Every structure is written in structure tokens, then in C-alpha cells.
Amino acid sequence: MADFTEKQVGKRVVAANGVQVGTVDDVRDGSLYVTVSSDADRDTLEDLEWEGVVNQEVHHLRHQYVADITDETIRLSV
């Protein structure tokens, strides 16, 4: 998959089950950084290896977890 661009900033990040995980906050060096929603599903966060959300608000989203990108959302494979 190609590097991500600033066009993804502000898009909702949605888990495979349709529940919102967060919002793309930044793109650095072609990688997405996501601000996690306070009500994000804890199992999905574990699948993304984002445990410890209490200590960190913004997480790097690895390319391998991105299943699809639309005009408004980034859908995850987990």
C-alpha cells in the first residue's frame, strides 16, 4: 500500500465490526496517527497493540491493519 497523505487527516477510523476507533490526527512520513475515541472497543485496541491508551492519546496505525479507505473513513481489518 502506498504512503498515506494529508488527505486522510480528519477521517474516522472504523473497526471491522463498524465501531469507531478514533480519528486520523496526523500523517508523518507517510504513516497515520490516530487519536483514540474514549469509547473505543478495548478488544480492537488490543488487536492493534494499542493497550495502555490511558498513557497515550495518539497511536501509530500500521499499514497492515488498513483494509479500505473511503472519502470519509478508514476501515480496519480488525
XYZ file of C-alpha atoms in Angstrom:
78
model
C 0.000 0.000 0.000
C 1.254 3.474 -0.807
C 2.156 6.009 1.840
C -0.711 7.941 3.360
C -1.104 11.661 2.721
C -2.600 14.681 4.452
C -5.889 13.830 2.671
C -6.506 11.235 5.393
C -6.352 13.729 8.296
C -9.778 14.043 9.939
C -11.141 10.738 8.637
C -12.899 8.391 11.026
C -11.093 5.130 11.759
C -13.593 2.277 11.978
C -13.026 -1.309 13.126
C -14.151 -4.292 11.047
C -17.281 -4.509 13.236
C -18.255 -0.923 12.309
C -17.423 0.664 15.660
C -15.403 3.879 15.512
C -11.918 3.549 16.963
C -10.827 7.150 16.537
C -9.899 9.873 14.074
C -6.783 10.402 11.986
C -4.948 13.211 13.746
C -1.738 13.420 11.745
C 0.293 11.923 8.906
C 4.036 11.694 9.476
C 6.452 10.219 6.965
C 3.551 8.538 5.150
C 2.164 6.919 8.319
C -1.181 7.556 10.021
C -1.521 8.661 13.632
C -4.903 8.186 15.258
C -6.499 9.918 18.233
C -8.395 7.160 20.034
C -12.072 7.665 20.917
C -12.831 7.433 24.621
C -15.454 4.755 23.918
C -13.320 2.687 21.505
C -13.672 -1.079 21.783
C -10.913 -2.399 24.063
C -10.630 -5.701 22.142
C -9.943 -3.807 18.923
C -7.338 -1.677 20.684
C -5.638 -4.867 21.891
C -5.696 -6.277 18.344
C -3.986 -3.079 17.173
C -1.480 -3.448 20.028
C -2.632 -0.119 21.429
C -3.004 -1.211 25.050
C -2.238 1.491 27.547
C -4.434 4.106 25.888
C -4.625 5.788 29.280
C -0.982 6.788 28.869
C -1.127 7.738 25.207
C -3.832 9.503 23.186
C -2.358 9.252 19.689
C -1.223 5.954 18.184
C 0.594 4.945 15.016
C -1.695 2.920 12.730
C 0.273 0.260 10.898
C -0.469 -0.196 7.188
C -1.190 -3.907 7.738
C -4.392 -3.102 9.659
C -5.936 -0.885 6.954
C -8.494 -2.800 4.891
C -10.147 0.021 2.937
C -10.151 3.789 2.569
C -13.194 5.820 1.526
C -13.795 9.558 1.302
C -14.845 9.662 4.957
C -13.440 6.596 6.708
C -10.520 4.257 7.084
C -11.815 0.753 7.687
C -9.644 -1.663 9.616
C -9.197 -5.390 9.151
C -9.547 -5.974 12.916
